[in-house]
Amino acid sequence: MTWLNYLADPDAVFVADTSVLISLNATGKTADVFGGLPCQFVVPENVSAELKNGRRNGYRDADVLEELCRDGNVRCVGLGAAALEVYESLVDGSTLRTLDDGEAATIGCAVELAGVALIDERKARLLCSEDYPELTVVSTAGLLLCDPVKSILGERGQAEALLKALQQARMRVPKELVDAVCRIIGPDAAMGCTSLPRSYVATLKV
């Protein structure tokens, strides 16, 4: 079973990290995506706390999360014993082997709930593949590119969502998905997205 099958499973749990929520919120379609899929979406309390810290700089992502929770599209959850064990192992150690609070909590929560981790940061994704190979990890770009989300947003809506996430939230795109993202948003738009790899975007000018 691939992660796409989990999207249609009401018992499946997707755990969202801070940067994923910020990128999705930039699209203006988080409620449509989360509310339109049968699976469950949860956010660790650590991630909620990071978003609340953003209020000091005028960011509204914490407000959006509260709305999502009120509408039943997302649940905020604490870390149980199993999640805490993973979390502590990821925040305590050498710099090369440690992660930010939200990323560590997301991975711990996903391991504890046998869920799917929604994470964009390359370092966190690499540590997951090395230390938790059984854990499925999906990026914001992967979620926005998938057919179930395309069905919710429509072809034009999908392209607009990807572009807004790139332009407004500087969404990180795994290298294996860069080509697909650029094909959907178009070469002209891709050249204006600074979070896309410059080496790839340069080839679009040819």
Coordinates of C-alpha atoms in Angstrom, one line a residue:
M1 CA 0.0 0.0 0.0
T2 CA 1.4 3.4 -0.9
W3 CA 0.8 6.7 1.0
L4 CA -1.8 7.6 -1.6
N5 CA -4.0 4.8 -0.4
Y6 CA -3.9 6.2 3.1
L7 CA -5.5 9.4 1.9
A8 CA -8.7 7.5 1.3
D9 CA -8.5 5.7 4.6
P10 CA -10.6 7.3 7.4
D11 CA -8.4 5.5 10.0
A12 CA -5.1 6.8 8.5
V13 CA -3.3 9.6 10.2
F14 CA -1.1 12.3 8.6
V15 CA 1.0 14.4 11.0
A16 CA 1.9 17.9 9.8
D17 CA 5.0 19.8 10.6
T18 CA 5.3 23.6 10.9
S19 CA 6.7 24.3 7.5
V20 CA 4.0 22.2 5.8
L21 CA 1.2 24.1 7.5
I22 CA 2.8 27.4 6.5
S23 CA 3.1 26.3 2.9
L24 CA -0.4 25.0 2.8
N25 CA -1.7 28.1 4.5
A26 CA -0.1 30.2 1.8
T27 CA -2.3 28.5 -0.8
G28 CA -5.4 29.5 1.0
K29 CA -6.7 26.0 0.5
T30 CA -5.7 24.1 3.7
A31 CA -9.3 23.6 4.8
D32 CA -10.3 22.4 1.3
V33 CA -7.5 19.9 1.2
F34 CA -7.7 18.6 4.8
G35 CA -11.5 18.7 4.8
G36 CA -11.8 17.1 1.4
L37 CA -9.8 14.0 2.1
P38 CA -11.2 11.0 4.2
C39 CA -8.0 10.6 6.2
Q40 CA -7.2 12.3 9.5
F41 CA -4.8 15.2 9.9
V42 CA -3.1 15.9 13.3
V43 CA -0.7 18.5 14.5
P44 CA 1.6 18.0 17.5
E45 CA 1.3 20.7 20.2
N46 CA 4.9 21.5 19.7
V47 CA 4.1 22.6 16.1
S48 CA 1.1 24.6 17.3
A49 CA 3.4 26.4 19.7
E50 CA 5.9 27.3 16.9
L51 CA 3.0 28.8 14.9
K52 CA 1.9 30.8 17.9
N53 CA 5.4 32.2 18.2
G54 CA 5.0 33.5 14.7
R55 CA 2.2 35.9 15.9
R56 CA 4.9 38.2 17.2
N57 CA 6.0 38.8 13.7
G58 CA 2.5 39.2 12.3
Y59 CA 2.0 35.7 10.9
R60 CA -1.6 34.3 11.0
D61 CA -0.8 30.6 10.7
A62 CA -1.7 29.9 14.3
D63 CA -5.1 31.5 13.7
V64 CA -5.6 29.3 10.6
L65 CA -4.7 26.2 12.7
E66 CA -7.3 27.2 15.4
E67 CA -9.9 27.6 12.7
L68 CA -9.1 24.2 11.2
C69 CA -9.3 22.6 14.7
R70 CA -12.7 24.3 15.4
D71 CA -14.0 23.0 12.0
G72 CA -12.9 19.5 12.8
N73 CA -10.4 19.4 9.9
V74 CA -7.3 19.0 12.2
R75 CA -6.7 17.7 15.7
C76 CA -3.9 19.0 18.0
V77 CA -2.3 16.2 20.0
G78 CA 0.3 15.8 22.7
L79 CA 3.2 13.4 22.6
G80 CA 2.7 10.1 24.3
A81 CA 5.5 8.0 25.8
A82 CA 6.6 6.4 22.5
A83 CA 6.5 9.8 20.7
L84 CA 8.5 11.4 23.5
E85 CA 11.2 8.8 23.3
V86 CA 11.6 9.5 19.6
Y87 CA 11.4 13.2 20.1
E88 CA 14.1 13.3 22.8
S89 CA 16.4 11.3 20.6
L90 CA 16.1 13.8 17.8
V91 CA 16.6 17.0 19.8
D92 CA 19.4 15.8 22.1
G93 CA 22.7 15.0 20.4
S94 CA 25.2 16.4 17.9
T95 CA 24.1 19.2 15.6
L96 CA 24.3 16.9 12.6
R97 CA 21.8 14.4 14.1
T98 CA 19.3 16.8 15.8
L99 CA 16.2 18.5 14.5
D100 CA 14.1 21.5 15.3
D101 CA 11.4 21.0 18.0
G102 CA 8.5 20.8 15.5
E103 CA 10.2 18.4 13.2
A104 CA 11.2 16.1 16.0
A105 CA 7.7 16.2 17.5
T106 CA 6.1 15.5 14.1
I107 CA 8.3 12.4 13.5
G108 CA 7.7 11.2 17.1
C109 CA 4.0 11.6 16.8
A110 CA 3.9 9.8 13.4
V111 CA 5.9 6.9 14.7
E112 CA 3.6 6.6 17.8
L113 CA 0.4 6.8 15.7
A114 CA 1.8 4.6 12.9
G115 CA 0.9 7.5 10.6
V116 CA 2.4 9.4 7.7
A117 CA 4.8 12.3 8.5
L118 CA 4.3 15.5 6.4
I119 CA 7.7 17.1 6.4
D120 CA 9.6 19.3 3.9
E121 CA 13.0 19.9 5.5
R122 CA 15.7 17.8 3.7
K123 CA 17.7 17.1 6.9
A124 CA 14.6 15.7 8.7
R125 CA 13.6 13.6 5.7
L126 CA 17.1 12.2 5.5
L127 CA 17.2 11.3 9.2
C128 CA 13.8 9.6 8.8
S129 CA 15.1 7.5 6.0
E130 CA 18.1 6.4 8.0
D131 CA 16.6 6.0 11.5
Y132 CA 13.0 5.3 10.8
P133 CA 12.9 3.6 7.3
E134 CA 9.4 2.2 8.1
L135 CA 8.0 5.6 8.5
T136 CA 6.3 7.1 5.4
V137 CA 7.3 10.7 4.8
V138 CA 5.5 13.0 2.3
S139 CA 6.3 16.6 1.4
T140 CA 3.9 19.5 0.9
A141 CA 4.7 19.4 -2.8
G142 CA 3.9 15.7 -2.9
L143 CA 0.6 16.3 -1.3
L144 CA -0.4 19.1 -3.7
L145 CA 0.7 17.1 -6.7
C146 CA -1.3 14.0 -5.9
D147 CA -4.5 13.2 -7.9
P148 CA -6.9 13.2 -4.9
V149 CA -5.8 16.8 -4.2
K150 CA -6.0 17.7 -7.8
S151 CA -9.5 16.5 -7.9
I152 CA -10.4 18.8 -4.9
L153 CA -8.7 21.9 -6.3
G154 CA -9.1 21.4 -10.0
E155 CA -6.2 21.6 -12.5
R156 CA -6.0 25.4 -12.4
G157 CA -6.4 25.4 -8.6
Q158 CA -3.6 22.9 -8.2
A159 CA -1.2 25.1 -10.2
E160 CA -2.2 28.2 -8.3
A161 CA -1.7 26.4 -5.0
L162 CA 1.7 25.2 -5.9
L163 CA 2.7 28.7 -7.1
K164 CA 1.5 30.4 -4.0
A165 CA 3.3 28.0 -1.7
L166 CA 6.5 28.6 -3.6
Q167 CA 6.2 32.3 -3.8
Q168 CA 4.7 33.2 -0.5
A169 CA 6.1 30.4 1.8
R170 CA 9.2 29.5 -0.2
M171 CA 8.1 25.8 -0.1
R172 CA 10.9 23.4 -0.3
V173 CA 10.5 20.8 -3.1
P174 CA 12.3 17.4 -3.0
K175 CA 14.5 17.1 -6.1
E176 CA 12.5 14.2 -7.5
L177 CA 9.4 16.4 -7.6
V178 CA 10.9 19.6 -9.0
D179 CA 10.3 18.6 -12.7
A180 CA 6.6 17.8 -12.0
V181 CA 6.1 21.1 -10.1
C182 CA 7.7 23.1 -12.9
R183 CA 5.6 21.4 -15.6
I184 CA 2.4 22.3 -13.7
I185 CA 3.2 26.0 -12.9
G186 CA 5.0 26.6 -16.2
P187 CA 8.6 27.7 -16.9
D188 CA 8.0 31.4 -16.6
A189 CA 6.5 31.1 -13.1
A190 CA 9.2 28.6 -12.1
M191 CA 12.0 31.1 -13.0
G192 CA 10.5 33.5 -10.4
C193 CA 10.4 31.0 -7.6
T194 CA 13.6 31.4 -5.5
S195 CA 13.1 28.2 -3.5
L196 CA 13.4 26.0 -6.6
P197 CA 16.9 24.8 -7.4
R198 CA 18.7 27.4 -9.5
S199 CA 20.6 24.7 -11.4
Y200 CA 17.3 23.2 -12.7
V201 CA 15.5 26.5 -13.3
A202 CA 18.5 27.7 -15.4
T203 CA 17.7 24.9 -17.9
L204 CA 14.3 26.3 -18.4
K205 CA 15.8 29.4 -20.1
V206 CA 17.2 27.3 -22.9

